[in-house]
Coordinates of C-alpha atoms in Angstrom, one line a residue:
X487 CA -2.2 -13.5 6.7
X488 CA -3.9 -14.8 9.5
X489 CA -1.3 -14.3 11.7
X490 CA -0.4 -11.0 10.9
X491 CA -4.5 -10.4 11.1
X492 CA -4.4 -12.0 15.0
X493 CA -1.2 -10.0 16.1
X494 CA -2.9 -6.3 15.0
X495 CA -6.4 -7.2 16.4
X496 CA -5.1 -8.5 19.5
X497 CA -1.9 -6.4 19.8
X498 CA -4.4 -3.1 19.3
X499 CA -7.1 -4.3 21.3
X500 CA -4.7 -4.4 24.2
X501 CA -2.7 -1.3 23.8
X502 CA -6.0 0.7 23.0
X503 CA -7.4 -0.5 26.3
X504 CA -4.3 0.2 28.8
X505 CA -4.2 3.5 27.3
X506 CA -7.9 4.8 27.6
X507 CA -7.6 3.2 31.1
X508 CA -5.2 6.3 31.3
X509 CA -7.5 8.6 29.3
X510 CA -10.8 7.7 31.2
X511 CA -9.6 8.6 34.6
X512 CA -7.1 11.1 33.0
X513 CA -10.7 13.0 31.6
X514 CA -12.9 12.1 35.3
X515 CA -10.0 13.7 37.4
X516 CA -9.8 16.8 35.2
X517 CA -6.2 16.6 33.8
X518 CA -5.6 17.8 30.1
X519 CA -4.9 14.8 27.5
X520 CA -2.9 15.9 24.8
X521 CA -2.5 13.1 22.8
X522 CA -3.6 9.5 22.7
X523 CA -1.3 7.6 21.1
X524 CA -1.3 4.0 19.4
X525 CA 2.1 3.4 18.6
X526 CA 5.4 5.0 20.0
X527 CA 6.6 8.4 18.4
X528 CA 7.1 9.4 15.7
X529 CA 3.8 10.3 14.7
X530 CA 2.5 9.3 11.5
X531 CA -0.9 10.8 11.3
X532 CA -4.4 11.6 13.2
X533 CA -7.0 14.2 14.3
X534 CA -7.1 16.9 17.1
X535 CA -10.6 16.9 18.3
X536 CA -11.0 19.4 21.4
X537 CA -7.5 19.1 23.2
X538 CA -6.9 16.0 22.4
X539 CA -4.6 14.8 19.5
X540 CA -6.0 10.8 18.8
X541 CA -3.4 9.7 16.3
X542 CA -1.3 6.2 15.0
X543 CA 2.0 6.2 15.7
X544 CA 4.9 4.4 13.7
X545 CA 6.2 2.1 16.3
X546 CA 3.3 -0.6 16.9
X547 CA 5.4 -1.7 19.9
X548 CA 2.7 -0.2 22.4
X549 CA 1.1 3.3 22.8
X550 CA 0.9 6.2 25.1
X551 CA -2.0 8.8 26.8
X552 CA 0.4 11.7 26.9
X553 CA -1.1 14.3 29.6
X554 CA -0.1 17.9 30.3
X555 CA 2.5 18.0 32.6
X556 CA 3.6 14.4 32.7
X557 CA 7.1 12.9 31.6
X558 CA 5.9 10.1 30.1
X559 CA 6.9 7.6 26.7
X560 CA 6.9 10.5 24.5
X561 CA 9.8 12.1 26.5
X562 CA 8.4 15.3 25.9
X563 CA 9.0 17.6 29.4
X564 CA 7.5 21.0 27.5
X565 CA 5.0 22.8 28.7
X566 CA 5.3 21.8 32.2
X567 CA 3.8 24.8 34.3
X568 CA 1.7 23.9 37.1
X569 CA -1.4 24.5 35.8
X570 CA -4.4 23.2 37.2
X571 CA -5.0 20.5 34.6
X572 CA -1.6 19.2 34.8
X573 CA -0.9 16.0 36.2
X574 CA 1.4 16.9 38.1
X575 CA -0.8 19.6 40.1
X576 CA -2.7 16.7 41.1
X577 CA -2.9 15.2 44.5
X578 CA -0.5 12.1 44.8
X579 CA -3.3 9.5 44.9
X580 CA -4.9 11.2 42.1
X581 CA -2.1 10.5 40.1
X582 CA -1.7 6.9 41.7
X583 CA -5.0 6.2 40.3
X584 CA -4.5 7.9 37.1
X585 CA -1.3 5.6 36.6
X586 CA -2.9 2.3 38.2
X587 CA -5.7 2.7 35.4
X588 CA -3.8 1.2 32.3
X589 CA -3.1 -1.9 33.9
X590 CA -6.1 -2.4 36.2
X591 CA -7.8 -2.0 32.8
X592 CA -5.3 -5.1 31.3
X593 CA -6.0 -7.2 34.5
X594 CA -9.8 -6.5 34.4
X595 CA -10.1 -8.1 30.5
X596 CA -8.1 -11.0 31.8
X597 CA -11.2 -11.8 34.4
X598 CA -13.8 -10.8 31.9
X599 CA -12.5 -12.8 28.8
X600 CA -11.8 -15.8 31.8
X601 CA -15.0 -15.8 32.9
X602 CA -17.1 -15.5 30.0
X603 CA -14.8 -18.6 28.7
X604 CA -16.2 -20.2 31.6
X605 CA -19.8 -19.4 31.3
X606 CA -20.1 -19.8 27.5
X607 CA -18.2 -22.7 27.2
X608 CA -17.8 -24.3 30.8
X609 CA -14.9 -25.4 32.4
X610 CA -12.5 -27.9 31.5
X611 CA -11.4 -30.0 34.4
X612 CA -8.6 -33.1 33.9
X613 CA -10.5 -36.5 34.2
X614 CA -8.5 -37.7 37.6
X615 CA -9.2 -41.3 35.9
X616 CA -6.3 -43.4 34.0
X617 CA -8.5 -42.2 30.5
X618 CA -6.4 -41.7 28.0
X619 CA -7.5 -38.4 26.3
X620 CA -4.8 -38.1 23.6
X621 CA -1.8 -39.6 22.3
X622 CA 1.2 -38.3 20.5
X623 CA 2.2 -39.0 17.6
X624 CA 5.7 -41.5 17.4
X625 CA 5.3 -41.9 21.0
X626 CA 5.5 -45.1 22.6
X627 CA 2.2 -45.2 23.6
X628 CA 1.1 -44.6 19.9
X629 CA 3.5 -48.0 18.8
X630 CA 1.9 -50.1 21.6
X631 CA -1.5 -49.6 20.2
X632 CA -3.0 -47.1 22.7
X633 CA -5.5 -45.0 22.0
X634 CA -8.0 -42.4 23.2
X635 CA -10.4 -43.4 25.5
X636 CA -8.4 -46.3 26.4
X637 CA -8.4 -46.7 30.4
X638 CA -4.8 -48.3 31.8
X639 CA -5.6 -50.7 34.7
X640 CA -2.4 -51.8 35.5
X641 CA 1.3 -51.6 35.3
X642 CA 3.0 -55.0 36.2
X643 CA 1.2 -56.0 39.1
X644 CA 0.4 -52.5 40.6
X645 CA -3.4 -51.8 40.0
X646 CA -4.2 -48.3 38.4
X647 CA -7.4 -46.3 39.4
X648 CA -6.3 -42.8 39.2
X649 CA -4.5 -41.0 36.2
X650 CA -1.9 -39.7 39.1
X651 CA -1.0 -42.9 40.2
X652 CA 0.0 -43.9 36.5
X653 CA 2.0 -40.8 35.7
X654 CA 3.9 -41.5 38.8
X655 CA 5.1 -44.7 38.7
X656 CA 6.0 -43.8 34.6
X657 CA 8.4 -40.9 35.7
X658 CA 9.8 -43.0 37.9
X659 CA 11.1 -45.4 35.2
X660 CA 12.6 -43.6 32.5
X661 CA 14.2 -45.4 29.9
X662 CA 12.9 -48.8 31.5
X663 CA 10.8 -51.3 30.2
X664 CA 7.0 -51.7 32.0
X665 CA 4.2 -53.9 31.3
X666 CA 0.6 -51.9 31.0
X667 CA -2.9 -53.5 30.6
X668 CA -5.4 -51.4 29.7
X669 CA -9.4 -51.8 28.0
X670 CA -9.4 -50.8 24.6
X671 CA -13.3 -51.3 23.1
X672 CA -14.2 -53.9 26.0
X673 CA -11.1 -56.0 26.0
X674 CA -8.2 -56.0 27.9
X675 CA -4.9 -55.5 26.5
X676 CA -1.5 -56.2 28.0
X677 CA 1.7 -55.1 26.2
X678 CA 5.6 -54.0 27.3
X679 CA 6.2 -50.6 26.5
X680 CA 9.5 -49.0 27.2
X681 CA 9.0 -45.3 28.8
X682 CA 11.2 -42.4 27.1
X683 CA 13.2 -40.2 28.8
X684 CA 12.2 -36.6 29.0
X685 CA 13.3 -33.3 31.3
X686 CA 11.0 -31.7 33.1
X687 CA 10.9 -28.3 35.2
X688 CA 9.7 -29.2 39.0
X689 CA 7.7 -26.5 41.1
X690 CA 11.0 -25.5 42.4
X691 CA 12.3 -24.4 39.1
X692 CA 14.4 -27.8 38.8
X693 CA 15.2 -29.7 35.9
X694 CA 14.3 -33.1 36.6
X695 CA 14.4 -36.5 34.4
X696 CA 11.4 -38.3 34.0
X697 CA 10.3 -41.5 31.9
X698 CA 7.5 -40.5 29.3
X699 CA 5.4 -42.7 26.9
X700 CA 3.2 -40.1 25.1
X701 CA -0.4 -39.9 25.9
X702 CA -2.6 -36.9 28.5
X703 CA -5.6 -37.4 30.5
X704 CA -9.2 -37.0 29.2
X705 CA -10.6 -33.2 29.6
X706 CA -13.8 -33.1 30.9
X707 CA -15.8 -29.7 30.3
X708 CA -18.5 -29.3 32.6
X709 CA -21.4 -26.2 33.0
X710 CA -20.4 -23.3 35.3
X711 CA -23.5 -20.7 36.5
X712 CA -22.9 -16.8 36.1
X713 CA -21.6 -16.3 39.6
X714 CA -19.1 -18.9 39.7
X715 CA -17.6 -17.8 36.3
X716 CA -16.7 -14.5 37.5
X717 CA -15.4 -16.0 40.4
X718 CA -13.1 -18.4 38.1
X719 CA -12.3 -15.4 36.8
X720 CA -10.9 -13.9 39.3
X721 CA -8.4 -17.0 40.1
X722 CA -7.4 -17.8 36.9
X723 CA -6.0 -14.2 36.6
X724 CA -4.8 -14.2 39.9
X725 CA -3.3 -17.8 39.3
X726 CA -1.6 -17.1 35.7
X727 CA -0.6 -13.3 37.0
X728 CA 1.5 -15.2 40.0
X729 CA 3.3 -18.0 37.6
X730 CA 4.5 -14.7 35.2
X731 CA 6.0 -13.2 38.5
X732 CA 7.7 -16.2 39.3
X733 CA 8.9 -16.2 35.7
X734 CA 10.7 -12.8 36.1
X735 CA 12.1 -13.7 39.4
X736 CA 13.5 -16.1 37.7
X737 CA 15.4 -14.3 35.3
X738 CA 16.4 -11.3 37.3
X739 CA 18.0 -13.9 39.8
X740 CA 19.6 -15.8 36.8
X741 CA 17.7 -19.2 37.3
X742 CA 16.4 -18.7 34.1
X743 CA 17.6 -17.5 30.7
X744 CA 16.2 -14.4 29.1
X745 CA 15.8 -16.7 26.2
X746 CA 12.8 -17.7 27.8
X747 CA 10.8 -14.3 26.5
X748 CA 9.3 -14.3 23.6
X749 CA 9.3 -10.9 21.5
X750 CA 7.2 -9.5 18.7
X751 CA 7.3 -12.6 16.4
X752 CA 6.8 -15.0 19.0
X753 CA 3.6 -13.1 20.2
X754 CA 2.4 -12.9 16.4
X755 CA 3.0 -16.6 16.2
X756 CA 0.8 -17.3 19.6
X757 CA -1.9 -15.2 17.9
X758 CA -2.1 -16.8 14.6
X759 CA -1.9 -20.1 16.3
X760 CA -5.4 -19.6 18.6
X761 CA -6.9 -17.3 16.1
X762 CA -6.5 -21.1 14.0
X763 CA -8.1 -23.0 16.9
X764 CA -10.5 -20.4 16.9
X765 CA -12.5 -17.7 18.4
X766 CA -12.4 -18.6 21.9
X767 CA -8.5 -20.0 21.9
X768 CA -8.1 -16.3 20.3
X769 CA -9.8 -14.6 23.3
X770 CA -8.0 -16.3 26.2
X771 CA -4.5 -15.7 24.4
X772 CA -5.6 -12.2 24.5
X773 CA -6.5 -12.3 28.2
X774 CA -3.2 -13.8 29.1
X775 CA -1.2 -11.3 27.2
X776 CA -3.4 -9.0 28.6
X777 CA -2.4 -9.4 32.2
X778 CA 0.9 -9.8 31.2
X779 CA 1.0 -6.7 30.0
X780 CA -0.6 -5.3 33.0
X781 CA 1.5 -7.1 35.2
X782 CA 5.1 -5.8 33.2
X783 CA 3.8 -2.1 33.1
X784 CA 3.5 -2.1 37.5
X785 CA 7.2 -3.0 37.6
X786 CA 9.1 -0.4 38.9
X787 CA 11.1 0.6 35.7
X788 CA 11.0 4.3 34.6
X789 CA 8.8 5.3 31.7
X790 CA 6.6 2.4 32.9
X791 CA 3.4 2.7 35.0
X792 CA 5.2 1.3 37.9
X793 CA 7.8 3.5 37.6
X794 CA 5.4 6.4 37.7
X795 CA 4.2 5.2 41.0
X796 CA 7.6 4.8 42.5
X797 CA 7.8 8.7 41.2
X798 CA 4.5 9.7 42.7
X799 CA 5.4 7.7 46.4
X800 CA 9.3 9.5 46.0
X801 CA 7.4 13.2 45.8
X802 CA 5.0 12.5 48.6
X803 CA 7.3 11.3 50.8
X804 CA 10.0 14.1 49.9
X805 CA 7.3 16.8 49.8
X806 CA 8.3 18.3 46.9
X807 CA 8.5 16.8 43.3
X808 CA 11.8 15.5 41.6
X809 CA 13.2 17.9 38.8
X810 CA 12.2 17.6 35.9
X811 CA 15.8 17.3 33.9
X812 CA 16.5 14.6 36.3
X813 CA 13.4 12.8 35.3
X814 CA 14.1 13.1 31.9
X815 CA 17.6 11.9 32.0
X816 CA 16.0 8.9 33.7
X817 CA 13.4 8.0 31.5
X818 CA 15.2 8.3 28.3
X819 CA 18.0 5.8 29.7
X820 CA 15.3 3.6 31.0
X821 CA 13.2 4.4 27.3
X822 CA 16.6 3.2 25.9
X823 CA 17.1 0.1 28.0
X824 CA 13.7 -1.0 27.2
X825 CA 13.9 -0.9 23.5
X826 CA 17.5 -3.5 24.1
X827 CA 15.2 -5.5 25.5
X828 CA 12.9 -5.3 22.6
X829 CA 15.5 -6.0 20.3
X830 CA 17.3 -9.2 22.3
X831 CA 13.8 -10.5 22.5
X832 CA 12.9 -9.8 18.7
X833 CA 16.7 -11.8 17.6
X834 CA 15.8 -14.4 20.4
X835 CA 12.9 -14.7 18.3
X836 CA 14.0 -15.0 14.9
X837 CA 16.8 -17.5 16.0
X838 CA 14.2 -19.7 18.1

């Protein structure tokens, strides 16, 4: 249950969000929303206040702001006359900005729920120290007595100061037999432990063998003011948005499986997982999905927000818009691709 609670709170936070992005700037720039959406179509049921239909949908897979005279996830193209409050009568960076709103408003929860992490809670920084902050269970580590809090101050005769200098003569040896000393409560304890052998991804993107025995570094958390937490903010959703690009590189160039997605369940999974390690674990999983999601809509794939864009920049430098049919034809191949997607994620899912 608390799972299923986590996925709809954070899976509608987000959605709800991207889209009155959309309907904020839609309302400011004076084009005509006819429907906000959460859920793709069919509809299920709602309200029509004013000119705008706010209703749930009955595919909870994302939602839509639909505006008069746009092609847009509803693949509706009637009622497309060149009115005044149609988007498409708009100037092109009216309609740029219109577009850009969803996911600005995705990237701009990110920094928020980053920085308010930071502020409330403080940052946690990795003890650069050989302190042992925890150790895995069945590890070697664990069967050679160590423990947290523990500091290592030697392996054989090399001396160990810093927590990098460990680690690096460990993946260095794996499947090999070293002798650590470390201070457990005030004494000094020496013992061979034999490293396991483990694969890990380098910052190329290659696989690379390295000797393991179980344990991480201590995590510090220390007090950040109010203008530094905005500023960590900012990086953090600068730094996670660029790994998440590097991820799709990666696929689209084949160095990485698509396997590596995770769907629907996965997501829901995620959710109950922090909403268990509570509130704040729950927030920055939604911040991270939440420039995700940001980040995915500004690719240039019809029906998205980035493919809008590549639409609006096409028109302006053609000087006259594409047709409409053609657009259509586009977006319900590109409406189909994406729900493929969906449903080789969702199996990738269910078999993981």
């Amino acid at each position: 249950m608390t799972t299923l609670i986590a996925f709809i709170f954070v899976l509608g936070v987000l959605i709800f969000l991207h889209e009155f992005g959309h309907f904020i700037f839609a309302k400011l720039t004076g084009i005509r929303v006819e429907r906000f959406s959460l859920g793709f179509p069919p509809r299920a049921f709602g309200k029509k206040i004013g000119e705008t239909d706010y209703c749930i949908s009955y595919i909870p897979l994302g939602g839509y702001c639909k505006m008069a005279g746009m092609i847009d996830e509803s693949l509706n193209s009637k009622g497309i006359e060149g009115k005044p409050w149609e988007f498409m009568s708009k100037p092109a960076y009216i309609k740029a900005l219109v577009v850009s709103a969803g996911p600005l408003m995705n990237f701009l929860l990110a920094v928020l729920v980053f920085a308010a992490s930071s502020f409330f809670v403080g940052e946690r920084i990795i003890n650069d120290k050989s302190i042992i902050g925890e150790v895995i269970k069945g590890s070697p580590a664990e069967k050679a007595g160590l423990m947290p809090g523990d500091r290592i101050t030697a392996i054989g005769d090399k001396k160990i100061f810093k927590w990098e200098e460990m680690t690096g003569i460990v993946h260095n040896n794996p499947e090999k037999i070293l002798n650590f000393s470390w201070i457990h409560n005030g004494k000094v304890v020496s013992k061979d432990i034999k490293t396991r052998r483990d694969t890990l991804i380098d910052a190329d993107g290659k696989k690379v063998v390295v000797g393991i025995i179980g344990i991480y570094p201590r995590i510090d958390t220390i007090k950040v003011g109010f203008i530094s937490s905005i500023g960590i903010g900012f990086k953090r959703t600068y730094q996670l948005t660029k790994l998440v690009a590097i991820s799709i590189k990666k696929v689209v160039t084949g160095k990485e499986s698509i396997k590596s997605f995770g769907g629907p369940i996965f997501i829901a999974k995620l959710a109950g997982e922090s909403a268990r390690s509570g509130i704040e674990s729950l927030f920055v999983f939604m911040a991270f999905l939440s420039l995700n999601l940001g980040f995915l809509n500004l690719l240039p794939v019809p029906v998205l927000d980035g493919g809008h864009l590549v639409f609006i920049v096409l028109e302006a430098i053609l000087r006259k818009p594409v047709p409409v049919k053609t657009k259509l034809v586009i977006h319900q191949i590109a409406m189909a691709l994406i729900f493929l997607f969906i449903i080789i994620v969702t199996y990738n899912d269910i078999i993981r």
